[in-house]
């Protein structure tokens, strides 16, 4: 049975972000529902991936908070399924395993962030707000709105990548990375600078390489021979737009 959205704010004219919380622990679901609702979010909940999938048939949340270790389809595989289906909202994974390699695996699956249990609800709140802000950033003054990447165009205002056949799906992390590089085209960014801009410092610089690899699959004709998102050996990465 689909889970109905609960906790809708009474002031309809305010923009309220809608978060889907998916976790098999009923105590944690209740805690996050209450805490996030009290901090201005609309909340839907599901106990496992199948229930979440049914919920997504009726709503499209602005973000998903997703447990990794669940009965049935686990959070990593569900994340891959969501990305393959074209859903591009921020996904934050929750897990009892907090090692860097586990976080890298989460990013490779298409997640935007990874939070190890136990965690402070306020930390989740801050990360949610940060990812939602990055999902719709405004371009800086003087920055061109459209960045050309061969036969593709990236709209900095809408964080939308389009090709000859229409929209090209980007995860929140991929879109944020492309936006950071697009605002200063031709400038070399170190892995540390990118990790800082994307709030990935605690995960490690390898997480940046993972996002770069994923982004190249979206913008390059041959990701193994990148033309636009290039590696500068010993220094980092640079975006070189062009036709």
GROMACS .gro file of C-alpha atoms in nm:
model
  243
    1UNK     CA    1   0.000   0.000   0.000
    2UNK     CA    2   0.136   0.341  -0.091
    3UNK     CA    3   0.242   0.568   0.192
    4UNK     CA    4   0.051   0.896   0.187
    5UNK     CA    5   0.231   1.224   0.240
    6UNK     CA    6   0.191   1.346   0.598
    7UNK     CA    7   0.274   1.660   0.788
    8UNK     CA    8   0.180   1.909   0.518
    9UNK     CA    9   0.243   2.263   0.633
   10UNK     CA   10  -0.077   2.470   0.667
   11UNK     CA   11   0.066   2.774   0.488
   12UNK     CA   12   0.034   2.662   0.129
   13UNK     CA   13   0.182   2.971  -0.030
   14UNK     CA   14   0.527   2.906   0.120
   15UNK     CA   15   0.769   2.689  -0.075
   16UNK     CA   16   0.808   2.373   0.133
   17UNK     CA   17   1.048   2.094   0.039
   18UNK     CA   18   0.907   1.742   0.047
   19UNK     CA   19   1.132   1.464   0.181
   20UNK     CA   20   1.075   1.089   0.153
   21UNK     CA   21   1.230   0.895   0.443
   22UNK     CA   22   1.287   0.523   0.374
   23UNK     CA   23   1.404   0.313   0.670
   24UNK     CA   24   1.294  -0.020   0.818
   25UNK     CA   25   1.343   0.107   1.175
   26UNK     CA   26   1.001   0.245   1.286
   27UNK     CA   27   1.158   0.438   1.574
   28UNK     CA   28   1.397   0.621   1.342
   29UNK     CA   29   1.117   0.690   1.092
   30UNK     CA   30   0.909   0.850   1.364
   31UNK     CA   31   1.205   1.052   1.494
   32UNK     CA   32   1.299   1.186   1.151
   33UNK     CA   33   0.938   1.251   1.058
   34UNK     CA   34   0.885   1.463   1.368
   35UNK     CA   35   1.219   1.643   1.353
   36UNK     CA   36   1.211   1.731   0.985
   37UNK     CA   37   0.844   1.831   1.000
   38UNK     CA   38   0.919   2.062   1.294
   39UNK     CA   39   1.192   2.219   1.082
   40UNK     CA   40   0.960   2.306   0.794
   41UNK     CA   41   0.960   2.001   0.565
   42UNK     CA   42   0.674   1.797   0.430
   43UNK     CA   43   0.740   1.430   0.500
   44UNK     CA   44   0.644   1.094   0.353
   45UNK     CA   45   0.776   0.768   0.498
   46UNK     CA   46   0.825   0.411   0.378
   47UNK     CA   47   0.961   0.101   0.551
   48UNK     CA   48   1.140  -0.053   0.252
   49UNK     CA   49   1.219  -0.002  -0.117
   50UNK     CA   50   0.897  -0.157  -0.249
   51UNK     CA   51   0.682   0.070  -0.033
   52UNK     CA   52   0.894   0.368  -0.137
   53UNK     CA   53   0.848   0.277  -0.503
   54UNK     CA   54   0.471   0.273  -0.461
   55UNK     CA   55   0.489   0.611  -0.288
   56UNK     CA   56   0.692   0.753  -0.576
   57UNK     CA   57   0.413   0.654  -0.815
   58UNK     CA   58   0.205   0.928  -0.656
   59UNK     CA   59   0.458   1.195  -0.554
   60UNK     CA   60   0.796   1.327  -0.657
   61UNK     CA   61   0.976   1.446  -0.343
   62UNK     CA   62   1.248   1.708  -0.345
   63UNK     CA   63   1.490   1.474  -0.164
   64UNK     CA   64   1.513   1.116  -0.037
   65UNK     CA   65   1.670   0.997   0.289
   66UNK     CA   66   1.738   0.627   0.238
   67UNK     CA   67   1.865   0.350   0.465
   68UNK     CA   68   2.124   0.120   0.308
   69UNK     CA   69   2.057  -0.197   0.509
   70UNK     CA   70   1.691  -0.283   0.451
   71UNK     CA   71   1.507  -0.611   0.392
   72UNK     CA   72   1.445  -0.685   0.026
   73UNK     CA   73   1.615  -0.443  -0.211
   74UNK     CA   74   1.889  -0.259  -0.022
   75UNK     CA   75   1.946   0.115  -0.036
   76UNK     CA   76   2.241   0.101  -0.275
   77UNK     CA   77   2.055  -0.105  -0.535
   78UNK     CA   78   1.743   0.109  -0.490
   79UNK     CA   79   1.952   0.422  -0.550
   80UNK     CA   80   2.084   0.273  -0.875
   81UNK     CA   81   1.726   0.193  -0.977
   82UNK     CA   82   1.608   0.548  -0.904
   83UNK     CA   83   1.890   0.699  -1.108
   84UNK     CA   84   1.829   0.458  -1.394
   85UNK     CA   85   1.465   0.570  -1.390
   86UNK     CA   86   1.576   0.932  -1.429
   87UNK     CA   87   1.498   1.064  -1.080
   88UNK     CA   88   1.742   1.346  -1.009
   89UNK     CA   89   1.656   1.471  -0.660
   90UNK     CA   90   1.922   1.459  -0.384
   91UNK     CA   91   1.958   1.118  -0.219
   92UNK     CA   92   2.122   1.088   0.124
   93UNK     CA   93   2.210   0.735   0.236
   94UNK     CA   94   2.199   0.627   0.600
   95UNK     CA   95   2.403   0.330   0.719
   96UNK     CA   96   2.572   0.176   1.020
   97UNK     CA   97   2.885   0.139   0.807
   98UNK     CA   98   3.075   0.465   0.791
   99UNK     CA   99   3.407   0.366   0.635
  100UNK     CA  100   3.533   0.576   0.343
  101UNK     CA  101   3.504   0.282   0.103
  102UNK     CA  102   3.137   0.243   0.193
  103UNK     CA  103   3.080   0.611   0.121
  104UNK     CA  104   3.255   0.580  -0.215
  105UNK     CA  105   3.028   0.287  -0.300
  106UNK     CA  106   2.727   0.503  -0.217
  107UNK     CA  107   2.846   0.783  -0.444
  108UNK     CA  108   2.917   0.537  -0.724
  109UNK     CA  109   2.559   0.414  -0.691
  110UNK     CA  110   2.438   0.770  -0.756
  111UNK     CA  111   2.383   0.905  -0.404
  112UNK     CA  112   2.465   1.266  -0.321
  113UNK     CA  113   2.569   1.210   0.040
  114UNK     CA  114   2.627   0.939   0.301
  115UNK     CA  115   2.561   0.968   0.674
  116UNK     CA  116   2.681   0.705   0.921
  117UNK     CA  117   2.457   0.595   1.208
  118UNK     CA  118   2.427   0.703   1.480
  119UNK     CA  119   2.400   1.065   1.368
  120UNK     CA  120   2.263   1.390   1.503
  121UNK     CA  121   1.933   1.483   1.334
  122UNK     CA  122   2.063   1.839   1.302
  123UNK     CA  123   2.351   1.716   1.086
  124UNK     CA  124   2.103   1.546   0.852
  125UNK     CA  125   1.897   1.866   0.846
  126UNK     CA  126   2.198   2.078   0.751
  127UNK     CA  127   2.304   1.837   0.479
  128UNK     CA  128   1.954   1.822   0.337
  129UNK     CA  129   1.934   2.200   0.320
  130UNK     CA  130   2.279   2.222   0.160
  131UNK     CA  131   2.193   1.969  -0.113
  132UNK     CA  132   1.859   2.131  -0.183
  133UNK     CA  133   2.032   2.470  -0.219
  134UNK     CA  134   2.291   2.325  -0.454
  135UNK     CA  135   2.020   2.159  -0.656
  136UNK     CA  136   1.897   2.503  -0.767
  137UNK     CA  137   2.188   2.748  -0.736
  138UNK     CA  138   2.182   3.085  -0.906
  139UNK     CA  139   2.471   3.171  -1.138
  140UNK     CA  140   2.718   3.434  -1.023
  141UNK     CA  141   2.708   3.778  -1.190
  142UNK     CA  142   2.882   3.780  -1.525
  143UNK     CA  143   2.860   3.403  -1.567
  144UNK     CA  144   2.698   3.291  -1.893
  145UNK     CA  145   2.373   3.109  -1.832
  146UNK     CA  146   2.436   2.848  -2.103
  147UNK     CA  147   2.761   2.652  -2.129
  148UNK     CA  148   2.822   2.468  -2.457
  149UNK     CA  149   2.980   2.123  -2.445
  150UNK     CA  150   2.987   2.006  -2.804
  151UNK     CA  151   2.632   1.911  -2.902
  152UNK     CA  152   2.517   1.954  -2.541
  153UNK     CA  153   2.416   2.263  -2.343
  154UNK     CA  154   2.424   2.312  -1.966
  155UNK     CA  155   2.181   2.565  -1.819
  156UNK     CA  156   2.342   2.708  -1.504
  157UNK     CA  157   2.017   2.854  -1.373
  158UNK     CA  158   1.817   2.534  -1.398
  159UNK     CA  159   2.109   2.289  -1.364
  160UNK     CA  160   1.977   2.123  -1.677
  161UNK     CA  161   2.192   1.938  -1.931
  162UNK     CA  162   2.039   1.901  -2.275
  163UNK     CA  163   2.154   1.715  -2.585
  164UNK     CA  164   2.019   1.670  -2.936
  165UNK     CA  165   1.765   1.417  -2.809
  166UNK     CA  166   1.647   1.618  -2.507
  167UNK     CA  167   1.732   1.631  -2.138
  168UNK     CA  168   2.025   1.428  -2.006
  169UNK     CA  169   1.987   1.304  -1.650
  170UNK     CA  170   2.234   1.433  -1.392
  171UNK     CA  171   2.235   1.343  -1.025
  172UNK     CA  172   2.243   1.629  -0.776
  173UNK     CA  173   2.615   1.571  -0.719
  174UNK     CA  174   2.696   1.563  -1.090
  175UNK     CA  175   2.497   1.880  -1.156
  176UNK     CA  176   2.665   2.056  -0.862
  177UNK     CA  177   3.010   1.957  -0.990
  178UNK     CA  178   2.934   2.076  -1.344
  179UNK     CA  179   2.798   2.404  -1.205
  180UNK     CA  180   3.114   2.465  -0.997
  181UNK     CA  181   3.341   2.406  -1.297
  182UNK     CA  182   3.116   2.596  -1.539
  183UNK     CA  183   3.127   2.916  -1.334
  184UNK     CA  184   3.505   2.935  -1.387
  185UNK     CA  185   3.570   2.764  -1.723
  186UNK     CA  186   3.934   2.715  -1.813
  187UNK     CA  187   4.043   2.737  -1.448
  188UNK     CA  188   4.208   2.439  -1.283
  189UNK     CA  189   4.038   2.314  -0.967
  190UNK     CA  190   4.228   2.095  -0.724
  191UNK     CA  191   4.049   1.792  -0.581
  192UNK     CA  192   4.051   1.965  -0.243
  193UNK     CA  193   3.884   2.277  -0.388
  194UNK     CA  194   3.615   2.066  -0.551
  195UNK     CA  195   3.563   1.857  -0.237
  196UNK     CA  196   3.523   2.178  -0.036
  197UNK     CA  197   3.273   2.324  -0.283
  198UNK     CA  198   3.070   2.001  -0.285
  199UNK     CA  199   3.095   1.944   0.091
  200UNK     CA  200   3.289   1.618   0.042
  201UNK     CA  201   3.601   1.686   0.246
  202UNK     CA  202   3.526   1.429   0.512
  203UNK     CA  203   3.457   1.161   0.251
  204UNK     CA  204   3.793   1.215   0.081
  205UNK     CA  205   3.928   1.330  -0.252
  206UNK     CA  206   3.856   0.998  -0.418
  207UNK     CA  207   3.489   1.091  -0.398
  208UNK     CA  208   3.568   1.379  -0.635
  209UNK     CA  209   3.720   1.135  -0.884
  210UNK     CA  210   3.403   0.924  -0.866
  211UNK     CA  211   3.183   1.226  -0.945
  212UNK     CA  212   3.414   1.332  -1.229
  213UNK     CA  213   3.398   0.982  -1.380
  214UNK     CA  214   3.018   0.982  -1.360
  215UNK     CA  215   2.991   1.332  -1.507
  216UNK     CA  216   3.218   1.245  -1.799
  217UNK     CA  217   2.978   0.966  -1.895
  218UNK     CA  218   2.712   1.233  -1.937
  219UNK     CA  219   2.901   1.505  -2.124
  220UNK     CA  220   3.178   1.331  -2.318
  221UNK     CA  221   3.151   1.138  -2.644
  222UNK     CA  222   3.433   0.914  -2.521
  223UNK     CA  223   3.477   0.938  -2.141
  224UNK     CA  224   3.813   0.761  -2.170
  225UNK     CA  225   3.940   1.046  -2.389
  226UNK     CA  226   3.772   1.348  -2.227
  227UNK     CA  227   3.754   1.661  -2.438
  228UNK     CA  228   3.566   1.897  -2.207
  229UNK     CA  229   3.634   1.780  -1.850
  230UNK     CA  230   4.008   1.727  -1.853
  231UNK     CA  231   4.254   1.602  -1.594
  232UNK     CA  232   4.556   1.822  -1.529
  233UNK     CA  233   4.815   1.585  -1.393
  234UNK     CA  234   4.922   1.666  -1.040
  235UNK     CA  235   4.685   1.963  -1.017
  236UNK     CA  236   4.323   1.860  -1.059
  237UNK     CA  237   4.049   1.913  -1.317
  238UNK     CA  238   3.948   2.182  -1.566
  239UNK     CA  239   3.635   2.235  -1.775
  240UNK     CA  240   3.695   2.354  -2.130
  241UNK     CA  241   3.363   2.432  -2.298
  242UNK     CA  242   3.339   2.454  -2.673
  243UNK     CA  243   3.171   2.324  -2.987
   0.00000   0.00000   0.00000
